[in-house]
Coordinates of C-alpha atoms and ligand atoms in Angstrom, one line a residue:
M1 CA 120.7 124.2 110.3
E2 CA 119.3 124.1 106.8
A3 CA 117.4 121.1 105.7
P4 CA 119.6 118.4 104.0
P5 CA 119.3 118.7 100.2
F6 CA 117.3 115.5 99.8
L7 CA 114.6 116.6 102.2
A8 CA 114.6 120.1 100.7
A9 CA 114.1 118.7 97.2
C10 CA 111.2 116.4 98.5
R11 CA 109.5 119.7 99.5
R12 CA 110.5 121.5 96.3
E13 CA 112.7 124.0 98.3
P14 CA 115.9 125.4 96.9
V15 CA 119.1 123.2 97.2
P16 CA 122.8 123.9 96.9
H17 CA 123.1 120.9 94.5
T18 CA 120.7 118.3 93.1
P19 CA 120.6 115.5 95.7
V20 CA 121.3 111.9 94.5
W21 CA 120.8 108.4 95.9
L22 CA 120.4 105.1 94.1
M23 CA 117.9 102.3 94.4
R24 CA 119.7 99.1 95.6
Q25 CA 122.7 101.2 96.6
A26 CA 123.4 98.5 99.2
G27 CA 123.6 95.3 97.1
R28 CA 125.6 92.6 95.5
Y29 CA 127.7 95.0 93.2
M30 CA 129.4 96.2 96.4
P31 CA 132.3 94.1 97.9
E32 CA 131.4 95.2 101.5
Y33 CA 127.9 93.8 101.0
R34 CA 129.1 90.6 99.5
A35 CA 131.4 90.1 102.5
V36 CA 128.4 90.5 105.0
R37 CA 126.4 88.0 102.8
E38 CA 129.2 85.4 103.2
R39 CA 128.3 85.2 106.9
L40 CA 124.5 85.8 106.7
G41 CA 121.7 84.5 104.5
F42 CA 119.6 87.3 102.9
L43 CA 116.6 86.9 105.3
A44 CA 119.0 86.5 108.3
L45 CA 120.7 89.8 107.2
C46 CA 117.3 91.6 107.0
K47 CA 116.4 90.2 110.5
S48 CA 119.6 91.3 112.1
P49 CA 119.1 95.0 112.9
D50 CA 122.8 95.6 113.6
A51 CA 123.9 94.0 110.3
A52 CA 121.1 95.7 108.3
A53 CA 122.0 99.1 109.8
E54 CA 125.7 98.5 109.0
V55 CA 125.0 97.7 105.4
T56 CA 122.7 100.7 105.1
V57 CA 125.3 103.2 106.5
T58 CA 128.3 101.7 104.8
A59 CA 126.7 102.0 101.3
A60 CA 125.6 105.6 101.9
L61 CA 129.0 106.8 103.2
R62 CA 131.0 104.9 100.7
L63 CA 129.1 106.4 97.8
G64 CA 128.7 110.0 99.2
V65 CA 125.0 110.0 98.4
D66 CA 122.5 112.5 99.8
A67 CA 120.3 109.8 101.4
A68 CA 120.5 106.3 102.9
I69 CA 117.8 103.7 102.4
V70 CA 117.2 101.1 105.2
F71 CA 118.3 97.6 104.2
A72 CA 115.2 95.4 104.0
D73 CA 113.0 94.0 101.2
I74 CA 109.5 94.7 100.0
L75 CA 108.5 91.1 100.5
L76 CA 109.2 90.9 104.2
V77 CA 105.6 92.0 105.0
L78 CA 104.4 88.8 103.3
E79 CA 106.2 86.4 105.6
P80 CA 104.0 86.9 108.7
M81 CA 100.9 86.3 106.4
G82 CA 101.9 82.7 106.4
V83 CA 102.4 82.2 102.6
G84 CA 105.8 80.5 102.8
L85 CA 108.2 83.2 101.6
E86 CA 111.7 82.0 100.6
F87 CA 114.7 83.7 98.9
T88 CA 116.2 80.9 96.9
R89 CA 119.7 81.2 95.5
G90 CA 119.5 82.1 91.8
D91 CA 115.8 82.1 91.3
G92 CA 114.9 85.1 93.4
P93 CA 111.9 85.2 95.8
V94 CA 109.3 82.4 95.9
I95 CA 105.9 82.2 97.7
R96 CA 105.3 78.5 98.4
R97 CA 101.5 78.9 99.0
P98 CA 100.3 81.6 96.5
V99 CA 96.9 83.3 96.8
R100 CA 94.6 82.5 93.9
S101 CA 91.0 82.9 95.1
G102 CA 88.9 84.7 97.6
A103 CA 89.1 81.7 99.9
D104 CA 92.9 82.0 99.8
V105 CA 92.7 85.7 100.7
D106 CA 90.5 84.8 103.7
R107 CA 93.1 82.3 104.9
L108 CA 95.9 85.0 105.1
A109 CA 97.1 85.5 108.6
E110 CA 96.4 89.0 110.1
V111 CA 99.8 90.6 110.6
D112 CA 100.9 91.5 114.1
P113 CA 103.0 94.7 113.5
A114 CA 105.5 93.4 116.1
A115 CA 106.4 90.6 113.7
L116 CA 108.2 93.2 111.6
G117 CA 109.7 95.0 114.6
Y118 CA 113.2 94.1 113.3
V119 CA 112.9 96.5 110.4
A120 CA 111.9 99.4 112.7
E121 CA 114.9 98.5 114.9
A122 CA 117.2 98.6 111.8
V123 CA 115.8 102.1 111.1
R124 CA 116.5 103.2 114.7
R125 CA 120.1 101.9 114.6
A126 CA 120.9 103.2 111.1
R127 CA 119.4 106.7 112.0
A128 CA 121.6 106.8 115.1
A129 CA 124.7 105.8 113.2
L130 CA 124.2 108.2 110.2
P131 CA 125.4 111.8 110.2
A132 CA 122.6 114.4 110.6
R133 CA 123.2 115.6 107.1
V134 CA 122.2 112.2 105.6
P135 CA 118.4 111.5 105.7
L136 CA 117.2 107.9 106.1
I137 CA 114.5 106.5 103.7
G138 CA 112.2 103.8 104.9
F139 CA 110.2 101.8 102.3
A140 CA 107.6 99.3 101.5
G141 CA 106.0 97.6 98.5
A142 CA 102.8 99.1 97.2
P143 CA 99.7 97.0 97.3
F144 CA 99.6 96.0 93.6
T145 CA 103.3 94.9 93.5
L146 CA 102.9 92.9 96.7
A147 CA 99.7 91.3 95.5
S148 CA 101.5 90.3 92.3
Y149 CA 104.1 88.3 94.2
L150 CA 101.4 86.8 96.5
V151 CA 99.3 85.7 93.5
E152 CA 101.9 84.7 91.0
G153 CA 104.1 83.0 93.7
G154 CA 107.2 84.9 92.4
G155 CA 108.1 87.2 89.5
S156 CA 106.0 87.1 86.3
R157 CA 106.2 88.1 82.7
T158 CA 102.5 88.6 82.0
Y159 CA 100.9 88.9 85.5
A160 CA 98.0 86.8 84.1
R161 CA 97.0 85.3 87.4
T162 CA 97.1 88.7 89.2
K163 CA 94.9 90.2 86.5
A164 CA 92.5 87.2 86.7
L165 CA 92.0 87.8 90.5
M166 CA 91.2 91.4 89.6
T167 CA 88.1 90.2 87.8
D168 CA 86.8 88.9 91.1
P169 CA 86.0 92.3 92.6
G170 CA 85.3 91.1 96.1
A171 CA 88.4 89.0 96.4
W172 CA 90.6 91.7 94.9
R173 CA 89.2 94.4 97.2
A174 CA 89.7 92.2 100.2
L175 CA 93.3 91.5 99.3
M176 CA 94.1 95.2 98.5
E177 CA 92.5 96.4 101.7
R178 CA 94.4 93.9 103.8
L179 CA 97.7 95.0 102.2
V180 CA 96.9 98.7 102.7
R181 CA 96.4 98.0 106.4
V182 CA 99.6 96.1 106.8
V183 CA 101.8 98.4 104.8
A184 CA 100.4 101.6 106.4
A185 CA 101.2 100.2 109.9
Y186 CA 104.6 99.0 108.7
L187 CA 105.6 102.4 107.2
N188 CA 104.2 104.4 110.2
A189 CA 106.4 102.2 112.4
Q190 CA 109.4 103.0 110.3
I191 CA 108.6 106.7 110.5
A192 CA 108.2 106.5 114.3
A193 CA 111.6 104.8 114.4
G194 CA 113.2 107.7 112.6
A195 CA 112.8 107.3 108.9
D196 CA 112.9 110.9 107.4
A197 CA 111.0 109.9 104.2
V198 CA 109.4 106.8 102.8
Q199 CA 109.3 105.3 99.4
L200 CA 106.5 103.2 98.1
F201 CA 107.7 100.7 95.4
D202 CA 105.1 99.9 92.9
S203 CA 107.7 98.2 90.7
W204 CA 105.5 96.2 88.4
V205 CA 102.4 98.3 88.2
G206 CA 103.4 99.4 84.6
C207 CA 101.9 96.1 83.4
L208 CA 98.4 97.5 83.8
S209 CA 96.2 99.5 81.5
P210 CA 95.3 103.0 82.7
A211 CA 91.7 101.9 83.1
D212 CA 92.7 98.9 85.3
Y213 CA 95.0 101.1 87.3
R214 CA 92.3 103.7 88.0
A215 CA 89.7 101.1 88.9
H216 CA 91.7 98.5 90.8
V217 CA 94.8 100.2 92.2
L218 CA 94.5 104.0 92.5
P219 CA 91.9 104.1 95.3
H220 CA 93.9 101.7 97.4
V221 CA 97.2 103.6 97.0
R222 CA 95.3 106.8 97.8
A223 CA 93.9 105.3 101.0
L224 CA 97.4 104.0 101.9
I225 CA 99.1 107.4 101.4
A226 CA 96.3 109.1 103.4
A227 CA 96.9 106.7 106.3
L228 CA 100.6 107.7 106.6
T229 CA 101.9 110.0 109.4
P230 CA 101.7 113.5 108.0
G231 CA 104.8 115.6 107.5
T232 CA 107.1 112.8 106.2
P233 CA 107.7 113.0 102.5
V234 CA 106.4 110.1 100.4
I235 CA 108.1 109.0 97.2
H236 CA 105.7 107.1 94.8
F237 CA 107.8 104.9 92.4
G238 CA 107.0 102.5 89.6
T239 CA 108.5 101.3 86.3
G240 CA 107.0 101.2 82.9
T241 CA 104.6 103.8 84.0
A242 CA 104.6 106.2 81.0
G243 CA 100.8 105.5 80.5
L244 CA 100.0 105.9 84.2
L245 CA 101.8 109.1 85.3
E246 CA 98.7 111.3 85.8
A247 CA 96.9 108.5 87.6
M248 CA 99.9 107.9 89.9
R249 CA 100.0 111.6 90.6
A250 CA 96.3 111.5 91.5
A251 CA 96.9 108.6 93.9
G252 CA 99.4 110.7 95.8
G253 CA 103.0 111.2 96.9
D254 CA 105.2 114.3 97.3
V255 CA 107.7 112.9 94.8
I256 CA 106.9 110.7 91.7
G257 CA 109.6 108.2 90.6
L258 CA 110.3 108.1 86.9
D259 CA 112.1 105.3 84.9
W260 CA 114.3 105.9 81.8
R261 CA 111.5 105.0 79.3
V262 CA 110.2 108.6 79.6
D263 CA 112.0 111.9 79.1
L264 CA 112.2 113.6 82.5
D265 CA 111.2 117.0 81.2
A266 CA 108.1 115.8 79.3
A267 CA 107.1 113.6 82.2
W268 CA 107.5 116.4 84.7
A269 CA 105.4 118.7 82.5
R270 CA 102.6 116.1 82.4
L271 CA 102.7 115.6 86.2
G272 CA 102.9 119.4 86.8
H273 CA 105.8 121.2 88.4
D274 CA 103.9 121.4 91.7
V275 CA 105.1 117.9 92.5
A276 CA 108.7 116.7 92.9
V277 CA 110.3 114.0 90.7
Q278 CA 112.9 111.4 91.2
G279 CA 115.0 109.7 88.4
N280 CA 115.7 108.7 85.8
L281 CA 119.0 107.3 84.5
D282 CA 118.9 103.8 82.8
P283 CA 120.8 101.4 85.3
V284 CA 122.5 99.9 82.3
A285 CA 124.2 103.3 81.6
L286 CA 126.4 102.6 84.7
L287 CA 128.1 99.8 82.8
A288 CA 129.4 102.4 80.2
P289 CA 132.7 104.2 80.5
I290 CA 132.7 107.1 82.9
P291 CA 132.7 109.9 80.3
E292 CA 129.5 108.4 78.9
I293 CA 128.0 108.2 82.4
R294 CA 128.8 111.9 83.0
A295 CA 127.3 112.9 79.6
R296 CA 124.0 111.0 80.4
A297 CA 123.8 112.5 83.9
A298 CA 124.3 116.0 82.3
A299 CA 121.5 115.3 79.9
I300 CA 119.1 114.5 82.7
L301 CA 120.2 117.5 84.8
D302 CA 119.6 119.7 81.7
Q303 CA 116.1 118.4 81.5
A304 CA 115.5 119.2 85.2
A305 CA 116.9 122.7 84.5
N306 CA 117.6 123.3 88.2
R307 CA 113.9 123.5 88.9
P308 CA 113.2 122.9 92.6
G309 CA 112.1 119.3 93.4
H310 CA 114.4 117.0 91.4
I311 CA 116.1 114.1 93.1
F312 CA 118.6 112.3 90.9
N313 CA 118.3 108.5 90.9
L314 CA 118.3 105.6 88.5
G315 CA 115.1 104.6 86.8
H316 CA 115.3 101.3 88.7
G317 CA 117.9 99.4 90.9
I318 CA 121.7 99.1 90.4
L319 CA 122.6 96.0 88.5
P320 CA 124.8 93.5 90.3
E321 CA 127.5 93.7 87.6
T322 CA 128.0 97.5 88.1
P323 CA 131.5 98.7 88.9
V324 CA 131.5 100.6 92.3
D325 CA 133.8 103.3 90.8
H326 CA 131.2 104.0 88.1
V327 CA 128.6 104.6 90.8
R328 CA 130.9 106.9 92.7
A329 CA 131.6 108.8 89.4
L330 CA 127.9 109.3 88.9
V331 CA 127.4 110.7 92.4
D332 CA 130.3 113.1 91.9
A333 CA 129.1 114.1 88.4
V334 CA 125.6 115.0 89.7
H335 CA 127.0 117.0 92.6
E336 CA 129.5 118.9 90.4
L337 CA 127.3 119.5 87.4
S338 CA 124.3 120.7 89.4
A339 CA 126.1 122.9 91.9
R340 CA 124.0 126.1 92.1
R341 CA 126.0 129.3 91.6
Ligands
CP3_401 O1 117.8 99.9 97.7 C1 118.4 99.4 98.7 O2 119.7 99.5 98.7 C2 117.6 98.9 99.9 C3 117.4 97.5 99.8 C4 116.4 96.8 98.9 C5 116.4 95.5 98.6 N1 115.2 95.2 97.9 C6 117.5 94.5 98.9 C7 117.6 93.3 98.2 C8 115.2 97.4 98.4 C9 114.7 98.8 98.4 C10 114.5 96.3 97.8 C11 113.2 96.4 97.1 C12 112.6 95.3 96.3 N2 112.7 94.0 96.6 C13 111.8 95.5 95.2 C14 111.4 96.8 94.6 C15 112.5 97.5 93.9 C16 112.7 96.9 92.6 O3 113.8 96.3 92.3 O4 111.7 96.9 91.8 C17 111.5 94.2 94.7 C18 110.6 93.9 93.5 C19 112.0 93.3 95.6 C20 111.9 91.8 95.5 C21 113.1 91.1 95.4 N3 114.1 91.0 96.4 C22 113.6 90.4 94.3 C23 112.9 90.3 93.0 C24 114.9 89.9 94.6 C25 115.7 89.0 93.8 C26 116.3 89.6 92.7 C27 117.6 90.3 93.1 O5 117.9 91.4 92.7 O6 118.4 89.5 93.7 C28 115.2 90.3 96.0 C29 116.4 90.1 96.7 C30 117.2 91.3 97.2 N4 116.6 92.4 97.8 C31 118.6 91.5 97.2 C32 118.8 92.7 97.8 C33 120.2 93.3 98.0 C34 119.6 90.5 96.6 C35 119.7 89.4 97.7 C36 121.1 88.8 97.8 O7 121.9 89.4 98.5 O8 121.3 87.8 97.2

């Protein structure tokens, strides 16, 4: 059997149509997801492998996308570090005991990989339930984005405390090295459980100058990617990364994620066509009428020009107010408009 289009595109091989999946494709915009969340809290859902696998598979099949992504969260790896992770209603995630100094870094608990075994189990069950033609993506937060939550205690507008810790080289290095170890083991466990590809979410790395990225992030992401089981495609994603693309490419990944603040064709030319790209529709475009969504999808496909190695996605996650039929219309438009003759 031929490789599924998503995996072929990760390897820049020819495809019958451009593969498409969407970040946060299982989430609050979907009634089936909201129904599961009425019985289970967010963490309880993540920790129930059957429910997490069900949410993963339902979203992928309902949308007709070319890949599923395991239902989990980038912050789950922080819980066994003993920092008091909570998902509060309305306010998003909170770290009760943030890391602000080298002494705080030394106090972090060493993570026993078994503590995150429920995610590997969700991967195993989702893989078993999915059709062979639908690959399953595992994922984790990248060290910088995870560190930003640990240090700030939640989301941030300026990342001032995270940048302050960066000026203490010993403490920063110790924190990044610890996160690299945990995340590498966690992603390798997902690969061993059946993940066909993995995505590294460096969602907030775009707040850094290129010089800070190169000095304080790049070597750690490179070490992390080098520690992953060979042969499984790695998608390296961030937002606000227009100033960082070459450096992210240098850090590694088979596929580089692009947000909508860059033109896909110009960004791909900068990266080089010997790497695959993923993106890059503005998630807000999914709130527009369907003809507008189709026109914007067509514009992105034109920029990709049927070159091997484009995976269609949004530039960031689906917004909760997005109509499900608009998401379906996008998936159909991508398949139809990109069908190779
Ligand atoms: O893409 C998918 O469908 C898989 C599931 C997934 C979730 N989170 C589920 C989730 C993935 C890939 C993530 C990644 C994630 N989590 C990121 C990186 C991607 C990005 O958006 O940049 C980040 C930064 C987080 C941290 C996080 N988790 C935040 C900031 C929040 C609160 C904001 C929000 O959107 O609610 C969460 C909670 C969360 N993670 C929800 C979901 C479906 C909503 C929880 C709910 O059901 O109420």
